PDB file of C-alpha atoms in Angstrom:
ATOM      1  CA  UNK A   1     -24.176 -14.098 -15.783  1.00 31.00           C
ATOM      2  CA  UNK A   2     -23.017 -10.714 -14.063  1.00 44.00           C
ATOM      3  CA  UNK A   3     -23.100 -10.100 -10.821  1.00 60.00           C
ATOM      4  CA  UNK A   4     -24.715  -7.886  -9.300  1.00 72.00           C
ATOM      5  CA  UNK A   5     -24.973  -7.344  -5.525  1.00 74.00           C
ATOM      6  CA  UNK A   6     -27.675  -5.410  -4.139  1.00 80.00           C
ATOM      7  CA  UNK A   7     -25.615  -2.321  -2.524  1.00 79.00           C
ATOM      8  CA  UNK A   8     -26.661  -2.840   0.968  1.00 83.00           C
ATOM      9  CA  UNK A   9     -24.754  -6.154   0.628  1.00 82.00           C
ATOM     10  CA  UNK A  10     -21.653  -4.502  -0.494  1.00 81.00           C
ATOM     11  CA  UNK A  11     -21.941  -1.676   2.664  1.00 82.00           C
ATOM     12  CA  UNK A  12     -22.459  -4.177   4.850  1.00 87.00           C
ATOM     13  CA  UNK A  13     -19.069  -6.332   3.952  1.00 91.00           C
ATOM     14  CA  UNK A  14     -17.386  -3.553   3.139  1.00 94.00           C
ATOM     15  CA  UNK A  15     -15.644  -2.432   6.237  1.00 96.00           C
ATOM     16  CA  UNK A  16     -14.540  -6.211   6.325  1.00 97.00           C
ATOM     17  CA  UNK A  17     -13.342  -6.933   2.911  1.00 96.00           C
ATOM     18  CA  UNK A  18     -11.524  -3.944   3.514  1.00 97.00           C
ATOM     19  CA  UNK A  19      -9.691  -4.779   6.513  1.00 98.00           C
ATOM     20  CA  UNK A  20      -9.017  -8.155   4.867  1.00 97.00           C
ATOM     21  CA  UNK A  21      -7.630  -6.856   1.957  1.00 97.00           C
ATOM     22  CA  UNK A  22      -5.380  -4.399   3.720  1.00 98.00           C
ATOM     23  CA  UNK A  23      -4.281  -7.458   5.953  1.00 97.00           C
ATOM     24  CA  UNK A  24      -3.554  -9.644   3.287  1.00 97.00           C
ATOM     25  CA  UNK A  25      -1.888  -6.900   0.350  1.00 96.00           C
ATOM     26  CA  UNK A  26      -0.386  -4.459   2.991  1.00 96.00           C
ATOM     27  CA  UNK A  27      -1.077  -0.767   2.880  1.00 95.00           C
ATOM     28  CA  UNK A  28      -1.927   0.684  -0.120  1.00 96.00           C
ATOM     29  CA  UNK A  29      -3.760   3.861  -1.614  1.00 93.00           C
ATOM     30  CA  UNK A  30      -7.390   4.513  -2.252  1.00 93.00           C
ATOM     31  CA  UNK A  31      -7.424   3.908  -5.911  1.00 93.00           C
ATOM     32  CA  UNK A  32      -5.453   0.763  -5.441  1.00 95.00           C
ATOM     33  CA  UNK A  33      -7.984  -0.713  -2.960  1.00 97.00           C
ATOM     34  CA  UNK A  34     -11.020  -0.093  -5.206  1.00 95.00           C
ATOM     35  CA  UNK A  35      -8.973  -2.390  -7.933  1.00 96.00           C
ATOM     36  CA  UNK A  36      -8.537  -4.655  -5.977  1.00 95.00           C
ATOM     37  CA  UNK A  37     -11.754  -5.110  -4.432  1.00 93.00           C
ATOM     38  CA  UNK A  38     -12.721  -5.293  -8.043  1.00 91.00           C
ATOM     39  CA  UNK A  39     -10.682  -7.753  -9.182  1.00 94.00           C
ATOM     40  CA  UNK A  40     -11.631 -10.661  -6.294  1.00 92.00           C
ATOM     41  CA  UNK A  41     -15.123  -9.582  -8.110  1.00 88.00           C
ATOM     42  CA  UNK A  42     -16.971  -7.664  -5.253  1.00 87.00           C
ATOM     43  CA  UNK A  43     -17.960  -4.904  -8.323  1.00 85.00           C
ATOM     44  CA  UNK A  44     -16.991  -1.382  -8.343  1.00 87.00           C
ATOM     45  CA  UNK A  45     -16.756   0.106  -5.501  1.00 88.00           C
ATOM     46  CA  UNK A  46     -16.864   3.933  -6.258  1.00 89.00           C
ATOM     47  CA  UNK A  47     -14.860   6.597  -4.185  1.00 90.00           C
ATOM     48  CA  UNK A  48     -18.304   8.067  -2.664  1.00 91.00           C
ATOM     49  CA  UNK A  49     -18.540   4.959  -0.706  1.00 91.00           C
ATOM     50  CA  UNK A  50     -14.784   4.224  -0.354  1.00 94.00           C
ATOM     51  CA  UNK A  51     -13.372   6.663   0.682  1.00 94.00           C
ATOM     52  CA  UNK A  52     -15.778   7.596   3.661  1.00 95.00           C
ATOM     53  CA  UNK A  53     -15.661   4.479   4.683  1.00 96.00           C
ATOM     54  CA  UNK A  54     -12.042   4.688   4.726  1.00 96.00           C
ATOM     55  CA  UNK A  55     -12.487   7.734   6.697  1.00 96.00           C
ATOM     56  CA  UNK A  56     -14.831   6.484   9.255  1.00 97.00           C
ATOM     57  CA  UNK A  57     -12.411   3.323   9.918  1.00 98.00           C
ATOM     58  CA  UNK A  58      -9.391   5.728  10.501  1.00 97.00           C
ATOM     59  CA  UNK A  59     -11.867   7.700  13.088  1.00 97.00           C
ATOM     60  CA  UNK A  60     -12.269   4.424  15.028  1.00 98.00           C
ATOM     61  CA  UNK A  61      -8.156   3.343  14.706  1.00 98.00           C
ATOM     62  CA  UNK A  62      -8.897   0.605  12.554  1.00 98.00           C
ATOM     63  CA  UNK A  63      -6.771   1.910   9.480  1.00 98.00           C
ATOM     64  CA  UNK A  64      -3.792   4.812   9.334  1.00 97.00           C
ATOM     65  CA  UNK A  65      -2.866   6.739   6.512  1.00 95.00           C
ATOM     66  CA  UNK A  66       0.544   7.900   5.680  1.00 94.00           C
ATOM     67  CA  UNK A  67       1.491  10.658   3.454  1.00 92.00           C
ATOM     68  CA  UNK A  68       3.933   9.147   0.888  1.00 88.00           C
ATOM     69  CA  UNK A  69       6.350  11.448  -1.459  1.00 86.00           C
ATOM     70  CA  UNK A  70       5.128  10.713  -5.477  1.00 78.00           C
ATOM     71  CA  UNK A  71       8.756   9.485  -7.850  1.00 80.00           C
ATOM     72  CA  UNK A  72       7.262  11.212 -11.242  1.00 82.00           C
ATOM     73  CA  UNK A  73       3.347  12.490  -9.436  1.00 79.00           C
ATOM     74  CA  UNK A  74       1.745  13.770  -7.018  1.00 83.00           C
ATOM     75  CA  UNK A  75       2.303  11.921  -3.490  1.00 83.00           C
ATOM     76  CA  UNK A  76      -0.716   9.385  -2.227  1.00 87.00           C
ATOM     77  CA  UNK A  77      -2.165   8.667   1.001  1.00 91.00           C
ATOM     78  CA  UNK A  78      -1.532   5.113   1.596  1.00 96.00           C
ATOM     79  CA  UNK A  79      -4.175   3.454   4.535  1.00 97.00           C
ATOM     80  CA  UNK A  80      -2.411   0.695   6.222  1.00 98.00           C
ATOM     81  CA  UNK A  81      -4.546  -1.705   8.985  1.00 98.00           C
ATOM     82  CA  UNK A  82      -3.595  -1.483  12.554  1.00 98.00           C
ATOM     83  CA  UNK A  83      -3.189  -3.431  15.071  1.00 98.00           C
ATOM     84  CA  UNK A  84      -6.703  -2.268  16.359  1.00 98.00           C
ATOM     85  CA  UNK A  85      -8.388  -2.992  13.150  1.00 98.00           C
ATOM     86  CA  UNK A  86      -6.691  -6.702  13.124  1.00 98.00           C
ATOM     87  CA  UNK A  87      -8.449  -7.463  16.269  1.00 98.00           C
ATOM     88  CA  UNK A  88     -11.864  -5.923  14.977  1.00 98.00           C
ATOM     89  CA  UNK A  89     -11.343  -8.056  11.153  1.00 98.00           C
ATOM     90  CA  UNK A  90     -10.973 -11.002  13.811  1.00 97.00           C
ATOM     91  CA  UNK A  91     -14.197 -10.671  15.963  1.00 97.00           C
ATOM     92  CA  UNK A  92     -16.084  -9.267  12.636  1.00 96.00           C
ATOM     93  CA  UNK A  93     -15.458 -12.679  10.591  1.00 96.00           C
ATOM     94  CA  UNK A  94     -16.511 -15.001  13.167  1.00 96.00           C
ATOM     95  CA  UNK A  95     -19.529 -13.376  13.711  1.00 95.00           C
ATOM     96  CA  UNK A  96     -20.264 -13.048   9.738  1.00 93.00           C
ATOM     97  CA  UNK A  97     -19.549 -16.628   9.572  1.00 94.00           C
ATOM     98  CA  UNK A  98     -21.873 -17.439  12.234  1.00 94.00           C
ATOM     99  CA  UNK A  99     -24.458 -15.038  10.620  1.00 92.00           C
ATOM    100  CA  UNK A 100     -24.430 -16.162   6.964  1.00 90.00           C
ATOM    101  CA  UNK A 101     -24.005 -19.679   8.543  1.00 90.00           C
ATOM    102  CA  UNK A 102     -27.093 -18.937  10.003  1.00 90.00           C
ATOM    103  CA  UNK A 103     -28.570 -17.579   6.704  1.00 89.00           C
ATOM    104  CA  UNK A 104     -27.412 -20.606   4.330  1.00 89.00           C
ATOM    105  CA  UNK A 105     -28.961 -23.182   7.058  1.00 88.00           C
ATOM    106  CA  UNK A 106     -32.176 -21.272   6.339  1.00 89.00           C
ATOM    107  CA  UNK A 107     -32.241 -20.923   2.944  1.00 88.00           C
ATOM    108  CA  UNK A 108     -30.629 -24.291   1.910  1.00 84.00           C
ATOM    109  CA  UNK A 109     -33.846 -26.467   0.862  1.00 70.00           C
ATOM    110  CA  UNK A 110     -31.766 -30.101   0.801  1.00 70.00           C
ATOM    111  CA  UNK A 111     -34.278 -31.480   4.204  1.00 54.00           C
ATOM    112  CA  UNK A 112     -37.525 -30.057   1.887  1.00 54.00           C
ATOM    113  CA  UNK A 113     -39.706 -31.520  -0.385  1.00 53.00           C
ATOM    114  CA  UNK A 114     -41.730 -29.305  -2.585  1.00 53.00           C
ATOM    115  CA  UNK A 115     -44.527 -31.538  -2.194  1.00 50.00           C
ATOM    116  CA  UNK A 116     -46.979 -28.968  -0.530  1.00 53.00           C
ATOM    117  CA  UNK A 117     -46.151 -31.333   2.904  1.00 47.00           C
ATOM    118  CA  UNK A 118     -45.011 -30.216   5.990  1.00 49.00           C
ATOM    119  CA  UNK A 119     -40.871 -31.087   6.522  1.00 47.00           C
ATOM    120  CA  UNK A 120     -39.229 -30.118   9.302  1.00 50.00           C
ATOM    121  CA  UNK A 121     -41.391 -27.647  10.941  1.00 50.00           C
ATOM    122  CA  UNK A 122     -41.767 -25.870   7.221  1.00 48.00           C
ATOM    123  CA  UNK A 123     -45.006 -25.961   5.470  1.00 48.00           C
ATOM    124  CA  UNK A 124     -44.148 -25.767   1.614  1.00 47.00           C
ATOM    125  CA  UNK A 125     -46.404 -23.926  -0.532  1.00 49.00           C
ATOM    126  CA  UNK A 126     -46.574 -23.857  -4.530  1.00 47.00           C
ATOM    127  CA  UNK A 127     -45.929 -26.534  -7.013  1.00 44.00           C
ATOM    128  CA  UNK A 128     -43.592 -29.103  -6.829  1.00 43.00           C
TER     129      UNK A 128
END
């Protein structure tokens, strides 16, 4: 099966699987990050989202870019986290682990019978 995440999933982890890749990998350019976010299977992740995003985390000090000379190109803009955005990618995954926590406690159905009788507070409707 393919994945496929609804898009406000991915714009709502984004700004945090960004941060966490540019913790973990180090500073790297635009293109490089959209592989990569690829490749630990998040989808593609076009520059029309990327890149503003990118944008609006530099506005808030979270990333930096840095002009880099090209050896046989052009030169790239490589976005680096700061110190600023290692704090935020700290308080931001405790409180998405608390929230999807929160989420798989309701969604998990292991205390429910789909018996059509009342478990734990829930009333189950449909057929077993």
């Amino acid at each position: 099966m393919d994945d496929q995440w609804p898009s406000p999933w991915t714009r709502a982890g984004l700004e945090m699987c960004l941060l966490a890749l540019l913790d973990q990998e180090g500073g790297m350019h635009g293109y490089r990050i959209a592989v990569h976010l690829s490749e630990r299977g998040l989808g593609e992740v076009k520059g029309g989202t990327l890149y503003p995003a990118l944008a609006r985390m530099e506005d808030r000090d979270l990333v930096a870019r840095t002009w880099t000379p090209g050896e046989n190109g052009p030169g790239r803009k490589i976005i680096a986290i700061t110190g600023t955005g290692r704090a935020h990618l700290r308080r931001t995954v405790e409180q998405w682990r608390s929230w999807t926590g929160r989420v798989q406690r309701l969604i998990e159905p292991e205390n429910i019978e789909h018996d059509g009788i009342e478990h734990d507070g829930i009333e189950q409707q449909g057929e077993p």
